[in-house]
């Protein structure tokens, strides 16, 4: 019976890249935040003749990971159809820094104004987990539009 050394870092048959990948996958499952966005055009607060288009967006944040995490800060990138870019950073959301336990949700509604009837937003949330880990969650780009664009067939 031959004894072979146990697999491990620096030993034959050990793939350091696979170990790092496995570690990353484990960390990812611990720190998972799902973000859903529902934008809405607000015609009653808008004034198109003055170049003012107001939008609300409702955000639902869900901790789908295994560690409680607190939303500390946000960053938004807001773009209108003429290329105007605004970067907005701040602590929390709507005056809160919610602590989300695994499976918990937090929902809020906020808004923005554009000079054009169409624009986009994207951003990120910065979290600190109960175990001290710091991480960001990207918010995919979403469309802001007043609904006036019509497609002709």
XYZ file of C-alpha atoms in Angstrom:
153
model
C 0.000 0.000 0.000
C 1.507 3.315 -1.044
C 1.000 6.460 0.908
C 0.371 9.526 -1.221
C 0.569 13.019 0.170
C -2.752 14.703 0.829
C -3.793 17.235 -1.776
C -3.171 20.785 -0.727
C -1.578 24.071 -1.736
C 1.798 23.587 -3.429
C 1.313 19.840 -3.770
C 0.926 17.832 -6.990
C -2.654 17.718 -8.217
C -3.669 20.868 -6.313
C -5.112 23.656 -8.441
C -4.740 26.964 -6.624
C -7.047 28.667 -9.131
C -9.841 26.191 -8.384
C -9.400 26.789 -4.654
C -9.639 30.548 -5.124
C -12.668 30.124 -7.391
C -14.362 27.903 -4.794
C -13.600 30.465 -2.081
C -15.036 33.264 -4.244
C -18.181 31.230 -4.913
C -18.606 30.564 -1.185
C -18.129 34.250 -0.365
C -20.558 35.219 -3.104
C -23.290 33.015 -1.669
C -22.739 34.561 1.773
C -23.023 38.154 0.530
C -25.857 38.246 -1.996
C -28.220 41.159 -2.437
C -30.986 41.217 -5.046
C -32.199 44.603 -6.296
C -35.393 45.156 -8.295
C -36.304 48.568 -9.725
C -39.672 49.845 -10.929
C -39.447 53.309 -12.526
C -42.534 55.505 -13.068
C -42.977 58.765 -14.960
C -44.788 61.449 -12.927
C -46.659 63.673 -15.415
C -48.378 65.691 -12.656
C -44.970 66.854 -11.358
C -43.392 67.304 -14.794
C -43.391 70.310 -17.089
C -42.223 69.189 -20.559
C -42.584 72.699 -22.001
C -39.959 73.810 -19.456
C -37.758 70.741 -19.986
C -38.656 69.086 -16.690
C -39.413 65.363 -16.590
C -39.869 63.876 -13.126
C -39.562 60.176 -12.376
C -40.097 58.049 -9.282
C -38.396 54.708 -8.835
C -39.332 52.050 -6.328
C -36.489 49.841 -5.198
C -36.859 46.479 -3.515
C -33.674 45.207 -1.860
C -33.565 41.575 -0.697
C -30.793 39.814 1.184
C -30.517 36.466 -0.594
C -27.214 35.649 1.129
C -26.549 33.889 4.413
C -25.152 36.804 6.456
C -27.063 39.832 7.755
C -25.842 42.958 5.968
C -26.372 46.680 6.449
C -26.743 49.109 3.558
C -24.328 51.936 4.345
C -24.145 54.079 1.215
C -25.343 54.474 -2.359
C -23.991 55.785 -5.644
C -26.181 56.681 -8.627
C -25.215 57.573 -12.188
C -28.068 59.465 -13.863
C -27.929 60.220 -17.594
C -30.356 62.116 -19.800
C -30.792 61.730 -23.565
C -28.483 64.661 -24.309
C -25.523 63.161 -22.488
C -25.806 65.095 -19.243
C -24.367 62.895 -16.476
C -24.948 63.360 -12.763
C -23.256 61.290 -10.075
C -25.047 61.178 -6.728
C -23.444 59.670 -3.622
C -24.770 59.542 -0.112
C -25.266 57.627 3.080
C -28.105 55.132 3.200
C -31.338 55.434 1.254
C -34.211 57.802 2.079
C -32.608 58.565 5.441
C -32.205 54.904 6.450
C -29.349 52.409 6.632
C -31.367 49.193 6.797
C -29.933 46.021 8.306
C -31.218 43.089 6.272
C -31.138 39.632 7.774
C -31.049 36.713 5.317
C -34.365 36.606 3.458
C -35.443 40.107 4.529
C -36.581 42.880 2.165
C -36.419 46.657 2.286
C -38.448 48.772 -0.118
C -38.346 52.492 -0.741
C -39.380 55.036 -3.334
C -37.314 58.016 -4.421
C -37.133 60.204 -7.480
C -35.130 62.206 -9.957
C -35.721 64.891 -12.574
C -34.333 65.028 -16.101
C -34.249 67.707 -18.781
C -35.215 65.128 -21.421
C -38.140 62.663 -21.667
C -35.749 59.696 -21.694
C -32.738 58.779 -19.578
C -31.042 55.986 -17.680
C -29.907 55.274 -14.159
C -27.485 52.728 -12.753
C -25.714 52.523 -9.451
C -24.436 50.528 -6.522
C -25.036 49.979 -2.832
C -22.207 49.588 -0.336
C -22.881 47.062 2.452
C -21.147 45.908 5.612
C -22.017 42.383 6.724
C -22.419 41.317 10.362
C -19.079 39.466 10.131
C -17.312 42.695 9.057
C -17.041 41.881 5.342
C -17.529 44.931 3.105
C -19.028 44.535 -0.360
C -20.863 46.361 -3.129
C -23.956 45.348 -5.033
C -24.352 46.708 -8.544
C -27.705 48.078 -9.672
C -28.162 47.286 -13.348
C -29.034 50.178 -15.689
C -32.721 50.941 -16.022
C -34.673 53.175 -18.361
C -36.507 56.339 -17.392
C -39.010 57.379 -20.054
C -42.134 59.490 -20.194
C -43.971 57.139 -22.554
C -44.245 59.698 -25.361
C -42.028 57.755 -27.741
C -44.234 55.818 -30.136
C -43.156 53.000 -32.419
C -44.730 53.067 -35.887
C -45.251 49.764 -37.671
